[in-house]
mmCIF file with all atom_site columns, C-alpha atoms in Angstrom:
data_model
loop_
_atom_site.group_PDB
_atom_site.id
_atom_site.type_symbol
_atom_site.label_atom_id
_atom_site.label_alt_id
_atom_site.label_comp_id
_atom_site.label_asym_id
_atom_site.label_entity_id
_atom_site.label_seq_id
_atom_site.pdbx_PDB_ins_code
_atom_site.Cartn_x
_atom_site.Cartn_y
_atom_site.Cartn_z
_atom_site.occupancy
_atom_site.B_iso_or_equiv
_atom_site.pdbx_formal_charge
_atom_site.auth_seq_id
_atom_site.auth_comp_id
_atom_site.auth_asym_id
_atom_site.auth_atom_id
_atom_site.pdbx_PDB_model_num
ATOM 1   C CA . UNK X 1 1   ? -25.317 6.337   14.289  1.00 75.00 ? 1   UNK X CA 1
ATOM 2   C CA . UNK X 1 2   ? -22.872 5.131   16.912  1.00 81.00 ? 2   UNK X CA 1
ATOM 3   C CA . UNK X 1 3   ? -20.725 3.303   14.347  1.00 82.00 ? 3   UNK X CA 1
ATOM 4   C CA . UNK X 1 4   ? -20.519 6.343   12.152  1.00 83.00 ? 4   UNK X CA 1
ATOM 5   C CA . UNK X 1 5   ? -19.430 8.447   15.149  1.00 88.00 ? 5   UNK X CA 1
ATOM 6   C CA . UNK X 1 6   ? -16.817 5.903   16.006  1.00 87.00 ? 6   UNK X CA 1
ATOM 7   C CA . UNK X 1 7   ? -15.574 5.778   12.458  1.00 85.00 ? 7   UNK X CA 1
ATOM 8   C CA . UNK X 1 8   ? -15.403 9.532   12.275  1.00 86.00 ? 8   UNK X CA 1
ATOM 9   C CA . UNK X 1 9   ? -13.417 9.820   15.548  1.00 91.00 ? 9   UNK X CA 1
ATOM 10  C CA . UNK X 1 10  ? -11.085 6.910   14.691  1.00 89.00 ? 10  UNK X CA 1
ATOM 11  C CA . UNK X 1 11  ? -10.410 8.522   11.229  1.00 86.00 ? 11  UNK X CA 1
ATOM 12  C CA . UNK X 1 12  ? -9.736  11.842  12.962  1.00 88.00 ? 12  UNK X CA 1
ATOM 13  C CA . UNK X 1 13  ? -7.250  10.262  15.385  1.00 91.00 ? 13  UNK X CA 1
ATOM 14  C CA . UNK X 1 14  ? -5.558  8.325   12.585  1.00 88.00 ? 14  UNK X CA 1
ATOM 15  C CA . UNK X 1 15  ? -5.115  11.540  10.621  1.00 86.00 ? 15  UNK X CA 1
ATOM 16  C CA . UNK X 1 16  ? -4.109  13.775  13.485  1.00 90.00 ? 16  UNK X CA 1
ATOM 17  C CA . UNK X 1 17  ? -1.459  11.322  14.631  1.00 93.00 ? 17  UNK X CA 1
ATOM 18  C CA . UNK X 1 18  ? -0.216  10.435  11.144  1.00 89.00 ? 18  UNK X CA 1
ATOM 19  C CA . UNK X 1 19  ? -0.752  6.752   11.725  1.00 90.00 ? 19  UNK X CA 1
ATOM 20  C CA . UNK X 1 20  ? -1.913  5.728   8.275   1.00 87.00 ? 20  UNK X CA 1
ATOM 21  C CA . UNK X 1 21  ? 0.740   5.426   5.603   1.00 86.00 ? 21  UNK X CA 1
ATOM 22  C CA . UNK X 1 22  ? 0.647   8.343   3.126   1.00 85.00 ? 22  UNK X CA 1
ATOM 23  C CA . UNK X 1 23  ? 0.873   5.639   0.408   1.00 89.00 ? 23  UNK X CA 1
ATOM 24  C CA . UNK X 1 24  ? -2.610  4.346   1.294   1.00 88.00 ? 24  UNK X CA 1
ATOM 25  C CA . UNK X 1 25  ? -5.215  5.823   -1.080  1.00 86.00 ? 25  UNK X CA 1
ATOM 26  C CA . UNK X 1 26  ? -8.149  3.524   -0.313  1.00 81.00 ? 26  UNK X CA 1
ATOM 27  C CA . UNK X 1 27  ? -11.100 4.585   1.866   1.00 79.00 ? 27  UNK X CA 1
ATOM 28  C CA . UNK X 1 28  ? -9.554  7.955   2.718   1.00 81.00 ? 28  UNK X CA 1
ATOM 29  C CA . UNK X 1 29  ? -10.835 11.488  2.292   1.00 78.00 ? 29  UNK X CA 1
ATOM 30  C CA . UNK X 1 30  ? -9.411  13.271  -0.753  1.00 79.00 ? 30  UNK X CA 1
ATOM 31  C CA . UNK X 1 31  ? -7.859  10.078  -2.046  1.00 82.00 ? 31  UNK X CA 1
ATOM 32  C CA . UNK X 1 32  ? -9.280  7.913   -4.862  1.00 83.00 ? 32  UNK X CA 1
ATOM 33  C CA . UNK X 1 33  ? -8.383  5.279   -7.474  1.00 87.00 ? 33  UNK X CA 1
ATOM 34  C CA . UNK X 1 34  ? -7.528  8.197   -9.727  1.00 90.00 ? 34  UNK X CA 1
ATOM 35  C CA . UNK X 1 35  ? -5.061  9.506   -7.155  1.00 90.00 ? 35  UNK X CA 1
ATOM 36  C CA . UNK X 1 36  ? -3.478  6.089   -6.730  1.00 91.00 ? 36  UNK X CA 1
ATOM 37  C CA . UNK X 1 37  ? -3.236  5.562   -10.565 1.00 93.00 ? 37  UNK X CA 1
ATOM 38  C CA . UNK X 1 38  ? -1.768  9.010   -11.042 1.00 94.00 ? 38  UNK X CA 1
ATOM 39  C CA . UNK X 1 39  ? 0.822   8.562   -8.219  1.00 92.00 ? 39  UNK X CA 1
ATOM 40  C CA . UNK X 1 40  ? 1.899   5.186   -9.649  1.00 93.00 ? 40  UNK X CA 1
ATOM 41  C CA . UNK X 1 41  ? 2.175   6.423   -13.301 1.00 95.00 ? 41  UNK X CA 1
ATOM 42  C CA . UNK X 1 42  ? 3.916   9.656   -12.230 1.00 95.00 ? 42  UNK X CA 1
ATOM 43  C CA . UNK X 1 43  ? 6.526   7.743   -10.229 1.00 93.00 ? 43  UNK X CA 1
ATOM 44  C CA . UNK X 1 44  ? 7.132   5.328   -13.091 1.00 93.00 ? 44  UNK X CA 1
ATOM 45  C CA . UNK X 1 45  ? 7.597   8.125   -15.564 1.00 95.00 ? 45  UNK X CA 1
ATOM 46  C CA . UNK X 1 46  ? 10.001  10.035  -13.240 1.00 95.00 ? 46  UNK X CA 1
ATOM 47  C CA . UNK X 1 47  ? 12.163  6.969   -12.961 1.00 92.00 ? 47  UNK X CA 1
ATOM 48  C CA . UNK X 1 48  ? 11.984  6.193   -16.674 1.00 91.00 ? 48  UNK X CA 1
ATOM 49  C CA . UNK X 1 49  ? 12.932  9.737   -17.576 1.00 95.00 ? 49  UNK X CA 1
ATOM 50  C CA . UNK X 1 50  ? 16.185  9.457   -15.669 1.00 95.00 ? 50  UNK X CA 1
ATOM 51  C CA . UNK X 1 51  ? 16.940  6.021   -17.286 1.00 94.00 ? 51  UNK X CA 1
ATOM 52  C CA . UNK X 1 52  ? 16.906  3.953   -14.079 1.00 93.00 ? 52  UNK X CA 1
ATOM 53  C CA . UNK X 1 53  ? 15.976  0.242   -14.062 1.00 93.00 ? 53  UNK X CA 1
ATOM 54  C CA . UNK X 1 54  ? 12.496  -0.286  -12.820 1.00 93.00 ? 54  UNK X CA 1
ATOM 55  C CA . UNK X 1 55  ? 10.523  -3.369  -11.764 1.00 95.00 ? 55  UNK X CA 1
ATOM 56  C CA . UNK X 1 56  ? 6.901   -3.498  -10.628 1.00 95.00 ? 56  UNK X CA 1
ATOM 57  C CA . UNK X 1 57  ? 5.267   -5.846  -8.171  1.00 95.00 ? 57  UNK X CA 1
ATOM 58  C CA . UNK X 1 58  ? 1.433   -5.783  -8.130  1.00 95.00 ? 58  UNK X CA 1
ATOM 59  C CA . UNK X 1 59  ? -0.366  -7.651  -5.382  1.00 93.00 ? 59  UNK X CA 1
ATOM 60  C CA . UNK X 1 60  ? -4.027  -8.231  -4.803  1.00 91.00 ? 60  UNK X CA 1
ATOM 61  C CA . UNK X 1 61  ? -5.112  -9.711  -1.539  1.00 89.00 ? 61  UNK X CA 1
ATOM 62  C CA . UNK X 1 62  ? -7.467  -12.653 -1.696  1.00 86.00 ? 62  UNK X CA 1
ATOM 63  C CA . UNK X 1 63  ? -10.836 -12.400 0.118   1.00 73.00 ? 63  UNK X CA 1
ATOM 64  C CA . UNK X 1 64  ? -9.767  -9.207  1.816   1.00 70.00 ? 64  UNK X CA 1
ATOM 65  C CA . UNK X 1 65  ? -13.338 -7.979  2.160   1.00 63.00 ? 65  UNK X CA 1
ATOM 66  C CA . UNK X 1 66  ? -14.749 -11.384 3.233   1.00 64.00 ? 66  UNK X CA 1
ATOM 67  C CA . UNK X 1 67  ? -13.672 -10.885 6.874   1.00 70.00 ? 67  UNK X CA 1
ATOM 68  C CA . UNK X 1 68  ? -14.467 -7.151  7.106   1.00 64.00 ? 68  UNK X CA 1
ATOM 69  C CA . UNK X 1 69  ? -17.717 -6.135  5.573   1.00 61.00 ? 69  UNK X CA 1
ATOM 70  C CA . UNK X 1 70  ? -17.579 -3.097  3.257   1.00 56.00 ? 70  UNK X CA 1
ATOM 71  C CA . UNK X 1 71  ? -21.203 -2.346  4.251   1.00 59.00 ? 71  UNK X CA 1
ATOM 72  C CA . UNK X 1 72  ? -20.127 -1.508  7.768   1.00 75.00 ? 72  UNK X CA 1
ATOM 73  C CA . UNK X 1 73  ? -18.693 2.030   8.153   1.00 74.00 ? 73  UNK X CA 1
ATOM 74  C CA . UNK X 1 74  ? -15.799 0.830   10.258  1.00 82.00 ? 74  UNK X CA 1
ATOM 75  C CA . UNK X 1 75  ? -14.848 -2.112  8.101   1.00 81.00 ? 75  UNK X CA 1
ATOM 76  C CA . UNK X 1 76  ? -12.758 -0.432  5.432   1.00 83.00 ? 76  UNK X CA 1
ATOM 77  C CA . UNK X 1 77  ? -11.029 1.850   7.892   1.00 84.00 ? 77  UNK X CA 1
ATOM 78  C CA . UNK X 1 78  ? -10.169 -1.190  10.063  1.00 85.00 ? 78  UNK X CA 1
ATOM 79  C CA . UNK X 1 79  ? -8.806  -2.985  7.077   1.00 84.00 ? 79  UNK X CA 1
ATOM 80  C CA . UNK X 1 80  ? -6.472  -0.211  5.849   1.00 85.00 ? 80  UNK X CA 1
ATOM 81  C CA . UNK X 1 81  ? -5.263  0.116   9.424   1.00 87.00 ? 81  UNK X CA 1
ATOM 82  C CA . UNK X 1 82  ? -4.601  -3.661  9.593   1.00 85.00 ? 82  UNK X CA 1
ATOM 83  C CA . UNK X 1 83  ? -2.472  -3.641  6.354   1.00 85.00 ? 83  UNK X CA 1
ATOM 84  C CA . UNK X 1 84  ? -0.812  -0.319  7.212   1.00 86.00 ? 84  UNK X CA 1
ATOM 85  C CA . UNK X 1 85  ? 2.570   -1.657  8.252   1.00 85.00 ? 85  UNK X CA 1
ATOM 86  C CA . UNK X 1 86  ? 3.539   -3.034  4.816   1.00 85.00 ? 86  UNK X CA 1
ATOM 87  C CA . UNK X 1 87  ? 5.123   0.191   3.803   1.00 85.00 ? 87  UNK X CA 1
ATOM 88  C CA . UNK X 1 88  ? 7.278   0.329   6.907   1.00 83.00 ? 88  UNK X CA 1
ATOM 89  C CA . UNK X 1 89  ? 8.880   -2.971  5.937   1.00 80.00 ? 89  UNK X CA 1
ATOM 90  C CA . UNK X 1 90  ? 9.675   -2.217  2.247   1.00 82.00 ? 90  UNK X CA 1
ATOM 91  C CA . UNK X 1 91  ? 9.619   1.541   1.595   1.00 68.00 ? 91  UNK X CA 1
ATOM 92  C CA . UNK X 1 92  ? 13.430  2.017   1.868   1.00 76.00 ? 92  UNK X CA 1
ATOM 93  C CA . UNK X 1 93  ? 14.036  0.422   -1.497  1.00 73.00 ? 93  UNK X CA 1
ATOM 94  C CA . UNK X 1 94  ? 10.698  1.099   -3.157  1.00 87.00 ? 94  UNK X CA 1
ATOM 95  C CA . UNK X 1 95  ? 7.904   3.405   -4.185  1.00 90.00 ? 95  UNK X CA 1
ATOM 96  C CA . UNK X 1 96  ? 4.630   2.014   -2.888  1.00 91.00 ? 96  UNK X CA 1
ATOM 97  C CA . UNK X 1 97  ? 1.112   2.881   -3.719  1.00 91.00 ? 97  UNK X CA 1
ATOM 98  C CA . UNK X 1 98  ? -1.762  1.145   -1.732  1.00 89.00 ? 98  UNK X CA 1
ATOM 99  C CA . UNK X 1 99  ? -5.408  1.150   -2.572  1.00 88.00 ? 99  UNK X CA 1
ATOM 100 C CA . UNK X 1 100 ? -7.377  -0.848  -0.024  1.00 84.00 ? 100 UNK X CA 1
ATOM 101 C CA . UNK X 1 101 ? -6.361  -4.476  -0.763  1.00 87.00 ? 101 UNK X CA 1
ATOM 102 C CA . UNK X 1 102 ? -4.153  -3.703  -3.803  1.00 90.00 ? 102 UNK X CA 1
ATOM 103 C CA . UNK X 1 103 ? -0.421  -3.016  -3.471  1.00 92.00 ? 103 UNK X CA 1
ATOM 104 C CA . UNK X 1 104 ? 1.692   -1.533  -6.216  1.00 93.00 ? 104 UNK X CA 1
ATOM 105 C CA . UNK X 1 105 ? 5.401   -1.572  -5.590  1.00 95.00 ? 105 UNK X CA 1
ATOM 106 C CA . UNK X 1 106 ? 8.055   -0.001  -7.830  1.00 95.00 ? 106 UNK X CA 1
ATOM 107 C CA . UNK X 1 107 ? 11.698  -0.954  -7.307  1.00 95.00 ? 107 UNK X CA 1
ATOM 108 C CA . UNK X 1 108 ? 14.290  1.256   -9.020  1.00 94.00 ? 108 UNK X CA 1
ATOM 109 C CA . UNK X 1 109 ? 18.068  0.977   -9.330  1.00 93.00 ? 109 UNK X CA 1
ATOM 110 C CA . UNK X 1 110 ? 20.939  2.034   -11.474 1.00 93.00 ? 110 UNK X CA 1
ATOM 111 C CA . UNK X 1 111 ? 21.985  -1.467  -12.429 1.00 93.00 ? 111 UNK X CA 1
ATOM 112 C CA . UNK X 1 112 ? 20.475  -4.941  -12.777 1.00 94.00 ? 112 UNK X CA 1
ATOM 113 C CA . UNK X 1 113 ? 22.559  -6.499  -10.026 1.00 95.00 ? 113 UNK X CA 1
ATOM 114 C CA . UNK X 1 114 ? 21.301  -4.091  -7.360  1.00 94.00 ? 114 UNK X CA 1
ATOM 115 C CA . UNK X 1 115 ? 17.817  -4.213  -8.844  1.00 94.00 ? 115 UNK X CA 1
ATOM 116 C CA . UNK X 1 116 ? 17.634  -8.030  -8.639  1.00 96.00 ? 116 UNK X CA 1
ATOM 117 C CA . UNK X 1 117 ? 18.942  -7.933  -5.002  1.00 94.00 ? 117 UNK X CA 1
ATOM 118 C CA . UNK X 1 118 ? 16.255  -5.407  -4.087  1.00 94.00 ? 118 UNK X CA 1
ATOM 119 C CA . UNK X 1 119 ? 13.545  -7.357  -5.848  1.00 95.00 ? 119 UNK X CA 1
ATOM 120 C CA . UNK X 1 120 ? 14.385  -10.476 -3.814  1.00 95.00 ? 120 UNK X CA 1
ATOM 121 C CA . UNK X 1 121 ? 14.514  -8.441  -0.642  1.00 93.00 ? 121 UNK X CA 1
ATOM 122 C CA . UNK X 1 122 ? 11.220  -6.718  -1.346  1.00 93.00 ? 122 UNK X CA 1
ATOM 123 C CA . UNK X 1 123 ? 9.432   -9.970  -2.268  1.00 94.00 ? 123 UNK X CA 1
ATOM 124 C CA . UNK X 1 124 ? 10.754  -11.614 0.875   1.00 93.00 ? 124 UNK X CA 1
ATOM 125 C CA . UNK X 1 125 ? 9.611   -8.749  3.118   1.00 91.00 ? 125 UNK X CA 1
ATOM 126 C CA . UNK X 1 126 ? 6.235   -8.504  1.420   1.00 92.00 ? 126 UNK X CA 1
ATOM 127 C CA . UNK X 1 127 ? 5.697   -12.244 1.781   1.00 93.00 ? 127 UNK X CA 1
ATOM 128 C CA . UNK X 1 128 ? 6.658   -12.193 5.520   1.00 92.00 ? 128 UNK X CA 1
ATOM 129 C CA . UNK X 1 129 ? 4.366   -9.257  6.174   1.00 90.00 ? 129 UNK X CA 1
ATOM 130 C CA . UNK X 1 130 ? 1.376   -10.822 4.463   1.00 91.00 ? 130 UNK X CA 1
ATOM 131 C CA . UNK X 1 131 ? 2.037   -14.086 6.234   1.00 92.00 ? 131 UNK X CA 1
ATOM 132 C CA . UNK X 1 132 ? 2.363   -12.452 9.605   1.00 91.00 ? 132 UNK X CA 1
ATOM 133 C CA . UNK X 1 133 ? -0.953  -10.747 9.033   1.00 88.00 ? 133 UNK X CA 1
ATOM 134 C CA . UNK X 1 134 ? -2.543  -13.971 7.720   1.00 90.00 ? 134 UNK X CA 1
ATOM 135 C CA . UNK X 1 135 ? -3.175  -12.386 4.358   1.00 89.00 ? 135 UNK X CA 1
ATOM 136 C CA . UNK X 1 136 ? -3.194  -14.408 1.086   1.00 89.00 ? 136 UNK X CA 1
ATOM 137 C CA . UNK X 1 137 ? -2.493  -13.182 -2.401  1.00 89.00 ? 137 UNK X CA 1
ATOM 138 C CA . UNK X 1 138 ? -4.951  -13.891 -5.363  1.00 87.00 ? 138 UNK X CA 1
#
């Protein structure tokens, strides 16, 4: 009972203060895997329709739920709060969709030169963010 109350209040504070990235769809009210998939596909089609170059990076974190139990009410909320800062590091060049421990990143540019430069930058930032948070990719 206490944990559910804490979870509810923490969730309320995170929402009221806009702390969680809007790109995070996992373990949030009115968000789902369908919402994440729709957002990713819609963004891809928008870019494709205007003939931009697009590159996708898809990350799945290894053993993400091993250290935070999904059976505990606070576990998933604590996890998405923990990985929340990824979008702050890479969103200037990308479209990001997060669902719990899965990250989908679309990089778009007019030409291949700029696209390749932004791919390298995004991979480097993503790698540093995961390493700083002691997260490992599958």
